[in-house]
Amino acid sequence: MRPITKNGLKRRQKLDHAKESFWRRYVFSVDHKMIGKQYLITGLLMTLVGGFLAFSFRHQLAWPGESVPLIGPIGPDQYNAFVTMHGTIMVFWVAMPILLSGFGNFLLPLMVGAPDMAFPRLNGMSYWVFFLSTVVLIASFFVPGGAASGGWTSYPPLSAEPGYTGVFWGGHLWILAVALEFTSMLMGGINFLTTTISMRAKGMSFFRLPIFVWMINIASLLFLFSVGPLIAGALMLLADRLLGTGFYLPASGGDPLLFQHLFWFFGHPEVYVLLLPSLGILAEIFPVFSRKPLFGYKAIIYSTIVAGILSFLVWAHHQFISGIDPRLAAPFSVTTILISVPFAIMLFAFIATLWRGSIQFSTGMLFALGMIAEFMVGGVTGIFNGSSAADIYLHDTYFVVAHFHFTLFPVTFLGAFAGIYYWFPKMVGRFLNETWGKVHFWVTTLSFNVVFLPMFVMGLAGHQRRIFDPTLFDYLQKHQYLHVIATIGMMVMFAGQIPFVINFVVSLFRGRRADRNPWSAATLEWVAPSPPGHGNFDTELRVVRGPYEYSLPGQQKDWLGQTE
């Protein structure tokens, strides 16, 4: 398949646009903007599923044995399934489609000055493969035995032998759904890379690309290079379950540690596949709302590349107590701690961008600042997990749960909300309500800390995770009040999303109208109409400067667009 040329695409889109039906335009669209919105909406809807599962098992932890609203009491098997599916959904069906596919699809062609993706039909196919994976995953709840319950990492031998969990078809469908989701993301990654390389506007050199575009492309490369071993591992796991092979079963001569190596060789770069688009969103928001050029543009790019390479050299820090050769612990501790250096450089660059800037606390900016603050807590606590001496004590405790959520929650939700509030005017031509947006920010951020800060205390006290009923253990009963606090905090956090949902829906139809460039931003997407039509731009663009030209001396206005 060859990438379509810009002129050819424009001619075809004019013809297609004239005869588009509702289904073609809004459902089976090949327009990158509609596909991006489809990924965003699907990811947000899956958040409801993953969030309700979290509420259910947290309710059980706070008040063991009591009836959970809407579904009644849950048993140990359901608890295991809910924990497994919550982790799976939040990582693969919420974070990836929203951050990588949603924002990537909508923004990347606009930011490089292209009329669409290089392979529009492949792009449409990627979304529908993703949608099929969603259907398969949801269907797994309703088959005999229920959904997968071997943990979101699906470690063997628990996942390799259906008899251990009592889940047969649910496990098979989990593997099939993940395989379909990976296929979808691979198709999207190929499109991102090809579009960036071959469809940039005239004058758009690589070092004039917005940081968000760099982040999407590096994240796509990390996914492309890391996912192969896990796909092979998943096929071997399926063979163990269906064909009776023994790749991971010790009784058949297999080794369960093999799957852990294959999973985490993918799993740790996957963290950065989620993180990089979110950092890219911040890199676009901070210069606009501080009215300053982005500090350290090239340093951020080089640091991201170094972090991407190092991400393939740290996987065994997840296995310090799994039985790997102890002599491997020291080198993996060193690489794990070393990878914090490039991310420290990026965060320093973001903070330096804010230094002495004319900061405007819009809702998007608040979420971006909140993401930095919360993510730093996750990053600092990760150093303890990277040290083998500390990790031997902390492994599999609630300290890890808290660290993991202080890393991924800000990346997935605070970063995504920052992007939604910032680019909503470009997506629909209307503003979200700022007052309700700020209510949404403060309730979400404060209640998030109420949920997960107590887990650091529980983890340091030795409270292990994956326990159905903590009150059965005498030494854990004195910490039970912390489970209650965390669960109440979660209820408040969920209630805090109601203003966002109402604001989102109402603003779609009645929000204040936005012009092309309501934030006075310099990148190319703000040259296009709001919302952009087919072909994106009214005229062919010629880029003459970088993406972050703010507060230039001697200029009448405090910014210059990339085409000015």
Coordinates of C-alpha atoms in Angstrom, one line a residue:
M1 CA 0.0 0.0 0.0
R2 CA 1.4 3.4 -1.0
P3 CA 0.7 6.6 0.9
I4 CA -1.7 8.9 -0.9
T5 CA -0.4 12.3 -2.1
K6 CA -1.8 15.5 -0.7
N7 CA -3.3 16.7 -4.0
G8 CA -4.8 13.3 -4.7
L9 CA -6.3 13.2 -1.3
K10 CA -7.8 16.6 -1.6
R11 CA -9.4 15.8 -4.9
R12 CA -10.8 12.5 -3.6
Q13 CA -12.1 14.2 -0.4
K14 CA -14.0 16.8 -2.3
L15 CA -15.7 14.1 -4.3
D16 CA -16.4 12.0 -1.3
H17 CA -17.6 14.8 0.8
A18 CA -20.4 15.7 -1.7
K19 CA -21.9 12.2 -1.6
E20 CA -21.2 11.2 2.1
S21 CA -24.0 9.5 3.9
F22 CA -24.5 9.7 7.7
W23 CA -22.9 6.3 8.1
R24 CA -20.0 7.2 6.0
R25 CA -19.4 10.5 7.7
Y26 CA -19.9 9.7 11.3
V27 CA -19.6 5.9 11.7
F28 CA -17.4 4.3 9.0
S29 CA -15.4 7.5 8.4
V30 CA -11.9 7.6 7.0
D31 CA -11.4 11.2 8.2
H32 CA -8.6 11.3 10.8
K33 CA -10.5 13.8 12.9
M34 CA -13.7 11.7 13.2
I35 CA -11.6 8.6 13.9
G36 CA -9.7 10.5 16.6
K37 CA -13.1 11.5 18.2
Q38 CA -14.3 7.9 17.9
Y39 CA -11.2 6.6 19.8
L40 CA -11.7 9.4 22.4
I41 CA -15.4 8.6 23.0
T42 CA -14.9 4.9 23.1
G43 CA -12.0 5.3 25.6
L44 CA -14.1 7.6 27.8
L45 CA -17.0 5.2 27.8
M46 CA -14.7 2.3 28.7
T47 CA -13.6 4.5 31.7
L48 CA -17.1 4.1 33.1
V49 CA -16.7 0.3 32.9
G50 CA -13.2 0.3 34.4
G51 CA -14.2 2.8 37.1
F52 CA -17.3 0.8 38.2
L53 CA -15.1 -2.3 38.5
A54 CA -12.7 -0.3 40.7
F55 CA -15.6 1.0 42.8
S56 CA -16.9 -2.5 43.3
F57 CA -13.8 -4.1 44.6
R58 CA -12.9 -1.0 46.7
H59 CA -16.3 -1.2 48.3
Q60 CA -15.6 -4.9 49.1
L61 CA -12.2 -3.9 50.6
A62 CA -13.7 -1.1 52.8
W63 CA -16.9 -3.0 53.9
P64 CA -16.2 -6.7 53.3
G65 CA -19.2 -8.8 52.6
E66 CA -21.6 -5.9 52.3
S67 CA -23.8 -5.5 49.2
V68 CA -22.2 -3.4 46.4
P69 CA -24.7 -1.0 44.8
L70 CA -26.2 -2.3 41.6
I71 CA -24.6 -5.7 41.7
G72 CA -25.0 -7.0 45.3
P73 CA -22.3 -8.8 47.3
I74 CA -19.3 -10.0 45.3
G75 CA -17.4 -13.2 46.0
P76 CA -13.7 -14.0 45.8
D77 CA -13.8 -15.1 42.2
Q78 CA -15.7 -12.0 41.1
Y79 CA -13.2 -9.9 43.1
N80 CA -10.3 -11.4 41.2
A81 CA -12.1 -10.9 37.9
F82 CA -12.9 -7.3 38.6
V83 CA -9.3 -6.5 39.6
T84 CA -8.0 -8.2 36.5
M85 CA -10.4 -6.5 34.1
H86 CA -10.0 -3.1 35.8
G87 CA -6.3 -3.1 35.1
T88 CA -6.7 -4.5 31.6
I89 CA -9.3 -1.9 30.6
M90 CA -7.6 1.1 32.1
V91 CA -4.3 0.4 30.4
F92 CA -5.3 -1.0 27.0
W93 CA -8.9 0.3 26.5
V94 CA -8.7 3.7 28.2
A95 CA -5.1 5.1 28.3
M96 CA -4.0 3.9 24.9
P97 CA -7.0 4.8 22.8
I98 CA -7.4 8.2 24.4
L99 CA -3.8 9.4 24.6
L100 CA -2.2 7.7 21.6
S101 CA -5.0 7.0 19.1
G102 CA -7.5 9.7 20.1
F103 CA -5.3 12.8 20.3
G104 CA -2.8 11.3 17.9
N105 CA -5.3 10.8 15.1
F106 CA -7.0 14.2 15.6
L107 CA -3.9 16.3 16.0
L108 CA -1.0 14.8 14.1
P109 CA -2.0 15.6 10.5
L110 CA -3.2 19.0 11.6
M111 CA 0.1 19.7 13.4
V112 CA 2.3 18.6 10.4
G113 CA 0.1 20.5 7.9
A114 CA -1.3 17.4 6.2
P115 CA -4.8 17.0 4.8
D116 CA -5.3 13.5 6.4
M117 CA -3.4 10.4 7.4
A118 CA -1.2 8.7 4.8
F119 CA -3.5 5.6 4.8
P120 CA -7.0 6.8 5.6
R121 CA -8.7 3.5 5.0
L122 CA -6.2 1.6 7.1
N123 CA -6.9 4.3 9.8
G124 CA -10.6 3.5 9.6
M125 CA -9.9 -0.2 9.8
S126 CA -7.7 0.3 12.9
Y127 CA -10.6 1.9 14.8
W128 CA -13.0 -0.9 13.9
V129 CA -10.6 -3.6 14.9
F130 CA -10.2 -1.7 18.2
F131 CA -14.0 -1.6 18.5
L132 CA -14.2 -5.3 17.8
S133 CA -11.7 -5.9 20.6
T134 CA -13.9 -3.9 22.9
V135 CA -16.9 -6.1 22.1
V136 CA -14.9 -9.3 22.7
L137 CA -13.6 -8.0 26.0
I138 CA -17.1 -7.0 27.2
A139 CA -18.5 -10.3 26.0
S140 CA -16.1 -12.2 28.2
F141 CA -18.0 -11.0 31.3
F142 CA -21.0 -13.0 30.1
V143 CA -19.5 -16.4 29.2
P144 CA -19.7 -19.4 31.6
G145 CA -17.0 -19.0 34.3
G146 CA -16.9 -15.2 33.8
A147 CA -14.1 -12.9 32.7
A148 CA -10.4 -13.5 33.1
S149 CA -9.2 -13.5 36.7
G150 CA -5.5 -14.2 36.6
G151 CA -4.4 -10.6 37.1
W152 CA -3.9 -7.9 34.4
T153 CA -0.4 -9.3 33.8
S154 CA -1.9 -12.7 33.3
Y155 CA 1.1 -14.5 34.9
P156 CA 1.3 -18.3 34.4
P157 CA 0.8 -20.9 35.8
L158 CA -2.4 -19.2 37.1
S159 CA -3.4 -18.1 33.6
A160 CA -2.0 -21.1 31.7
E161 CA -4.1 -23.8 33.4
P162 CA -7.9 -22.9 33.3
G163 CA -8.5 -25.3 36.2
Y164 CA -6.6 -23.0 38.6
T165 CA -9.1 -20.1 38.3
G166 CA -12.2 -21.9 36.9
V167 CA -12.2 -19.5 34.0
F168 CA -12.1 -21.1 30.5
W169 CA -13.6 -19.0 27.8
G170 CA -13.1 -15.8 29.7
G171 CA -9.3 -16.3 29.5
H172 CA -9.4 -17.2 25.8
L173 CA -11.4 -14.1 25.0
W174 CA -9.1 -11.9 27.1
I175 CA -6.1 -13.0 25.0
L176 CA -8.1 -12.6 21.7
A177 CA -9.3 -9.1 22.8
V178 CA -5.7 -8.0 23.7
A179 CA -4.4 -9.4 20.4
L180 CA -7.0 -7.4 18.4
E181 CA -6.3 -4.3 20.4
F182 CA -2.6 -4.6 19.7
T183 CA -3.3 -5.1 16.0
S184 CA -5.3 -1.9 15.9
M185 CA -2.5 0.0 17.6
L186 CA 0.1 -1.3 15.2
M187 CA -2.0 -0.1 12.3
G188 CA -2.3 3.3 13.9
G189 CA 1.5 3.5 14.6
I190 CA 2.3 2.8 11.0
N191 CA 0.0 5.6 9.9
F192 CA 1.5 8.1 12.4
L193 CA 5.1 7.4 11.3
T194 CA 4.3 7.4 7.6
T195 CA 2.3 10.6 7.8
T196 CA 5.0 12.4 9.7
I197 CA 7.7 11.4 7.4
S198 CA 6.0 11.8 4.0
M199 CA 3.2 14.4 4.4
R200 CA 4.7 17.3 6.3
A201 CA 3.9 20.8 5.0
K202 CA 6.7 22.7 3.0
G203 CA 9.3 24.0 5.4
M204 CA 8.2 21.7 8.2
S205 CA 11.7 20.3 9.1
F206 CA 11.9 17.7 11.8
F207 CA 13.1 20.3 14.3
R208 CA 10.1 22.5 13.5
L209 CA 7.7 19.7 14.5
P210 CA 5.7 20.3 17.7
I211 CA 6.9 18.2 20.6
F212 CA 3.5 16.4 20.6
V213 CA 4.3 15.0 17.2
W214 CA 7.7 13.8 18.3
M215 CA 6.1 12.1 21.3
I216 CA 3.5 10.3 19.3
N217 CA 6.1 9.0 16.9
I218 CA 8.5 7.9 19.5
A219 CA 5.7 6.2 21.4
S220 CA 4.6 4.4 18.2
L221 CA 8.2 3.2 17.7
L222 CA 8.4 1.9 21.3
F223 CA 5.2 0.0 20.8
L224 CA 6.3 -1.4 17.4
F225 CA 9.6 -2.7 18.8
S226 CA 8.3 -4.0 22.1
V227 CA 5.0 -5.7 21.3
G228 CA 6.4 -8.6 19.2
P229 CA 7.7 -10.7 22.2
L230 CA 4.4 -10.3 24.1
I231 CA 2.4 -11.4 21.0
A232 CA 4.6 -14.5 20.8
G233 CA 4.2 -15.1 24.5
A234 CA 0.4 -14.7 24.3
L235 CA 0.2 -17.3 21.5
M236 CA 2.3 -19.7 23.6
L237 CA -0.1 -19.0 26.6
L238 CA -3.1 -19.7 24.4
A239 CA -1.4 -23.0 23.2
D240 CA -0.9 -24.0 26.8
R241 CA -4.6 -23.3 27.6
L242 CA -6.1 -24.9 24.4
L243 CA -3.6 -27.4 23.1
G244 CA -2.0 -28.7 26.3
T245 CA 1.5 -27.5 25.5
G246 CA 3.7 -26.8 28.4
F247 CA 5.7 -23.6 27.6
Y248 CA 4.9 -22.1 31.1
L249 CA 3.9 -25.2 33.1
P250 CA 6.6 -26.6 35.3
A251 CA 4.9 -30.0 35.4
S252 CA 5.4 -30.2 31.6
G253 CA 8.9 -28.9 31.7
G254 CA 8.0 -25.3 31.1
D255 CA 9.0 -22.2 33.0
P256 CA 6.5 -19.5 34.1
L257 CA 9.3 -17.0 34.4
L258 CA 9.6 -17.0 30.6
F259 CA 6.2 -15.2 30.3
Q260 CA 7.3 -12.7 32.9
H261 CA 10.3 -11.8 30.8
L262 CA 8.2 -11.5 27.6
F263 CA 5.5 -9.5 29.4
W264 CA 7.7 -6.9 31.0
F265 CA 10.0 -6.5 27.9
F266 CA 6.8 -5.1 26.5
G267 CA 5.3 -3.8 29.7
H268 CA 7.9 -1.3 30.7
P269 CA 8.1 0.5 27.3
E270 CA 4.3 0.4 27.4
V271 CA 4.4 2.7 30.3
Y272 CA 6.2 5.3 28.1
V273 CA 3.8 4.6 25.3
L274 CA 1.2 6.0 27.6
L275 CA 3.4 8.7 29.2
L276 CA 4.9 10.3 26.1
P277 CA 1.7 11.6 24.5
S278 CA 0.7 13.0 27.8
L279 CA 4.0 14.9 28.1
G280 CA 3.5 16.0 24.5
I281 CA 0.2 17.6 25.5
L282 CA 1.9 19.4 28.3
A283 CA 4.6 20.7 26.0
E284 CA 1.9 22.3 23.8
I285 CA 0.0 23.8 26.7
F286 CA 2.7 25.3 28.9
P287 CA 4.2 27.7 26.3
V288 CA 0.6 28.9 25.3
F289 CA -0.5 29.7 28.9
S290 CA 2.8 31.0 30.1
R291 CA 3.4 33.0 26.9
K292 CA 7.0 31.8 26.7
P293 CA 9.0 29.6 24.2
L294 CA 9.3 26.0 25.3
F295 CA 12.6 25.7 27.2
G296 CA 15.0 23.1 25.9
Y297 CA 13.2 22.0 22.8
K298 CA 16.0 19.8 21.5
A299 CA 17.0 18.6 25.0
I300 CA 13.4 17.3 25.4
I301 CA 13.7 15.4 22.1
Y302 CA 17.1 13.9 22.8
S303 CA 16.0 13.0 26.4
T304 CA 12.9 11.2 25.0
I305 CA 15.0 9.2 22.6
V306 CA 17.4 8.2 25.4
A307 CA 14.5 7.3 27.7
G308 CA 13.0 5.2 24.9
I309 CA 16.2 3.2 24.4
L310 CA 16.7 2.7 28.2
S311 CA 13.1 1.5 28.5
F312 CA 14.2 -1.7 26.8
L313 CA 16.8 -2.3 29.5
V314 CA 14.9 -2.1 32.7
W315 CA 12.2 -4.8 32.5
A316 CA 13.7 -7.2 35.1
H317 CA 13.1 -4.7 38.0
H318 CA 9.6 -6.1 38.0
Q319 CA 11.1 -9.5 38.8
F320 CA 13.5 -8.9 41.7
I321 CA 11.8 -11.5 43.9
S322 CA 10.6 -13.8 41.1
G323 CA 13.6 -16.1 41.2
I324 CA 15.9 -14.5 38.6
D325 CA 19.6 -14.7 39.1
P326 CA 20.4 -12.3 42.0
R327 CA 23.4 -11.1 40.0
L328 CA 21.0 -9.5 37.6
A329 CA 19.4 -7.3 40.2
A330 CA 22.3 -4.7 40.4
P331 CA 22.5 -3.9 36.7
F332 CA 18.7 -3.7 36.3
S333 CA 18.6 -1.4 39.4
V334 CA 21.2 0.9 37.8
T335 CA 19.4 1.1 34.5
T336 CA 16.1 1.7 36.3
I337 CA 17.4 4.6 38.3
L338 CA 19.3 5.9 35.3
I339 CA 16.1 6.2 33.3
S340 CA 14.9 8.8 35.7
V341 CA 17.6 11.2 34.4
P342 CA 16.0 12.0 31.0
F343 CA 12.6 12.4 32.5
A344 CA 14.1 14.7 35.1
I345 CA 15.5 16.8 32.2
M346 CA 12.0 17.0 30.6
L347 CA 10.3 18.0 33.8
F348 CA 13.0 20.6 34.4
A349 CA 12.4 22.0 30.9
F350 CA 8.7 22.3 31.6
I351 CA 9.2 24.0 34.9
A352 CA 11.8 26.4 33.3
T353 CA 9.2 27.2 30.6
L354 CA 6.9 28.4 33.4
W355 CA 9.6 30.4 35.2
R356 CA 8.7 34.1 35.0
G357 CA 6.0 33.5 32.5
S358 CA 2.7 35.3 32.2
I359 CA 0.8 32.3 33.5
Q360 CA -2.9 32.0 32.7
F361 CA -4.7 29.5 34.9
S362 CA -7.2 28.2 32.4
T363 CA -8.7 24.8 33.1
G364 CA -6.4 23.1 30.6
M365 CA -3.4 24.7 32.3
L366 CA -4.6 23.6 35.8
F367 CA -4.8 20.0 34.7
A368 CA -1.4 20.2 33.1
L369 CA 0.1 21.6 36.3
G370 CA -1.7 19.0 38.3
M371 CA -0.3 16.3 36.1
I372 CA 3.2 17.5 36.7
A373 CA 2.8 17.6 40.5
E374 CA 1.1 14.2 40.9
F375 CA 3.5 12.5 38.4
M376 CA 6.5 13.7 40.3
V377 CA 5.2 11.8 43.4
G378 CA 4.9 8.7 41.2
G379 CA 8.3 9.2 39.8
V380 CA 10.1 9.7 43.1
T381 CA 8.4 6.7 44.7
G382 CA 9.4 4.6 41.7
I383 CA 13.0 5.0 42.7
F384 CA 12.3 2.9 45.8
N385 CA 10.8 0.2 43.6
G386 CA 13.8 0.3 41.3
S387 CA 16.2 -0.4 44.1
S388 CA 16.3 -4.2 44.6
A389 CA 17.0 -3.8 48.4
A390 CA 13.9 -1.7 49.0
D391 CA 11.8 -3.6 46.4
I392 CA 12.2 -6.9 48.2
Y393 CA 10.2 -5.5 51.1
L394 CA 7.8 -3.3 49.1
H395 CA 7.0 -5.7 46.3
D396 CA 3.3 -6.7 46.0
T397 CA 2.3 -4.3 48.7
Y398 CA -0.1 -1.4 48.5
F399 CA 3.0 0.8 48.1
V400 CA 3.3 -0.5 44.6
V401 CA -0.4 0.1 44.0
A402 CA -0.1 3.7 45.1
H403 CA 3.1 4.3 43.1
F404 CA 1.5 2.8 40.0
H405 CA -1.6 5.0 40.2
F406 CA 0.4 8.1 41.0
T407 CA 2.3 7.4 37.7
L408 CA -0.6 6.3 35.4
F409 CA -3.6 8.3 36.8
P410 CA -2.0 11.7 36.2
V411 CA -0.7 10.6 32.8
T412 CA -3.9 9.1 31.7
F413 CA -6.6 11.3 33.2
L414 CA -5.0 14.6 34.2
G415 CA -3.0 14.7 30.9
A416 CA -6.1 13.7 28.9
F417 CA -8.3 16.3 30.6
A418 CA -5.7 19.0 29.9
G419 CA -5.8 18.0 26.2
I420 CA -9.6 17.9 26.1
Y421 CA -10.1 21.3 27.7
Y422 CA -7.3 22.8 25.4
W423 CA -8.3 21.3 22.1
F424 CA -12.1 21.1 22.6
P425 CA -12.6 24.4 20.7
K426 CA -10.7 23.0 17.8
M427 CA -12.6 19.8 17.8
V428 CA -16.1 21.1 18.0
G429 CA -15.8 24.9 17.5
R430 CA -17.1 25.7 21.0
F431 CA -15.6 26.2 24.4
L432 CA -16.1 24.1 27.5
N433 CA -17.4 26.1 30.5
E434 CA -14.3 27.2 32.5
T435 CA -16.0 27.5 35.9
W436 CA -17.3 24.0 35.8
G437 CA -14.0 22.9 34.4
K438 CA -12.2 24.2 37.5
V439 CA -14.7 22.6 39.8
H440 CA -13.9 19.3 37.9
F441 CA -10.1 19.9 38.3
W442 CA -10.1 20.6 42.0
V443 CA -12.5 17.8 43.0
T444 CA -10.7 15.2 40.8
T445 CA -7.2 16.2 41.9
L446 CA -7.9 16.5 45.7
S447 CA -10.0 13.3 45.9
F448 CA -7.3 11.4 43.9
N449 CA -4.9 12.1 46.7
V450 CA -7.4 10.9 49.3
V451 CA -7.7 7.6 47.4
F452 CA -4.1 6.8 46.9
L453 CA -1.9 8.5 49.6
P454 CA -3.2 6.1 52.3
M455 CA -2.0 3.2 50.2
F456 CA 1.6 4.3 50.7
V457 CA 1.1 4.0 54.4
M458 CA -0.6 0.6 54.1
G459 CA 2.2 -0.6 51.8
L460 CA 5.0 0.5 54.2
A461 CA 3.1 -1.3 57.0
G462 CA 3.3 -4.5 55.0
H463 CA -0.2 -4.6 53.6
Q464 CA 0.0 -6.9 50.6
R465 CA -2.3 -6.4 47.7
R466 CA -4.7 -8.8 46.0
I467 CA -6.5 -9.7 49.3
F468 CA -10.3 -10.2 49.1
D469 CA -11.0 -9.5 52.7
P470 CA -8.3 -7.7 54.8
T471 CA -10.3 -8.1 58.0
L472 CA -9.4 -11.8 58.0
F473 CA -5.8 -11.0 58.9
D474 CA -5.3 -9.7 62.5
Y475 CA -2.2 -7.6 61.6
L476 CA -4.2 -5.7 58.9
Q477 CA -7.3 -4.9 60.9
K478 CA -5.7 -1.7 62.4
H479 CA -5.3 -0.3 58.9
Q480 CA -8.9 -1.0 57.8
Y481 CA -9.9 2.7 58.3
L482 CA -7.5 3.6 55.5
H483 CA -9.5 1.4 53.1
V484 CA -12.6 3.2 54.2
I485 CA -11.0 6.6 53.6
A486 CA -9.7 5.5 50.2
T487 CA -13.0 4.2 49.1
I488 CA -14.9 7.3 50.2
G489 CA -12.3 9.4 48.3
M490 CA -13.0 7.3 45.2
M491 CA -16.8 8.0 45.5
V492 CA -16.0 11.7 45.7
M493 CA -13.7 11.4 42.7
F494 CA -16.4 9.7 40.7
A495 CA -19.0 12.3 41.7
G496 CA -16.5 15.0 40.6
Q497 CA -16.8 13.7 37.0
I498 CA -20.5 14.6 36.8
P499 CA -19.7 18.3 36.1
F500 CA -17.4 17.2 33.3
V501 CA -20.0 15.0 31.7
I502 CA -22.7 17.7 31.9
N503 CA -20.2 20.3 30.7
F504 CA -19.1 18.2 27.8
V505 CA -22.6 17.4 26.5
V506 CA -24.0 20.9 27.0
S507 CA -21.0 22.6 25.5
L508 CA -21.2 20.4 22.4
F509 CA -24.5 22.2 21.5
R510 CA -24.6 25.4 23.6
G511 CA -21.0 26.3 24.4
R512 CA -19.5 29.7 23.5
R513 CA -18.4 29.6 19.9
A514 CA -14.6 29.6 19.3
D515 CA -12.7 31.2 16.4
R516 CA -9.7 29.5 14.7
N517 CA -7.2 30.4 17.3
P518 CA -8.9 31.2 20.6
W519 CA -5.7 30.7 22.7
S520 CA -3.4 32.7 20.4
A521 CA -1.2 29.6 19.9
A522 CA 1.5 29.2 17.3
T523 CA 1.2 25.6 16.0
L524 CA -0.4 24.7 12.7
E525 CA -3.7 23.2 14.0
W526 CA -4.8 26.7 15.0
V527 CA -4.5 27.9 11.4
A528 CA -7.4 25.5 10.4
P529 CA -11.0 26.5 10.9
S530 CA -12.7 25.3 14.2
P531 CA -13.7 22.6 13.6
P532 CA -11.6 21.8 10.6
G533 CA -13.3 20.6 7.4
H534 CA -12.2 18.0 4.9
G535 CA -8.6 18.6 3.8
N536 CA -8.1 20.5 7.1
F537 CA -6.7 23.8 5.6
D538 CA -8.0 26.5 3.3
T539 CA -4.7 26.9 1.5
E540 CA -1.4 25.1 1.1
L541 CA 0.9 25.9 4.1
R542 CA 4.5 27.0 4.1
V543 CA 6.2 26.7 7.5
V544 CA 8.9 29.4 8.2
R545 CA 9.6 29.1 11.9
G546 CA 9.4 26.8 14.9
P547 CA 6.3 26.0 16.9
Y548 CA 6.9 28.0 20.1
E549 CA 7.6 31.6 19.1
Y550 CA 6.2 33.6 22.0
S551 CA 7.0 37.0 23.5
L552 CA 9.4 37.9 20.7
P553 CA 11.1 41.3 21.1
G554 CA 10.0 44.0 18.7
Q555 CA 6.7 42.3 17.7
Q556 CA 3.3 43.9 18.0
K557 CA 1.7 40.7 19.3
D558 CA 3.3 38.3 21.7
W559 CA 3.3 35.3 19.3
L560 CA 4.0 34.3 15.7
G561 CA 2.4 31.3 14.0
Q562 CA 4.5 28.8 12.2
T563 CA 3.4 30.2 8.8
E564 CA 4.0 33.9 9.7

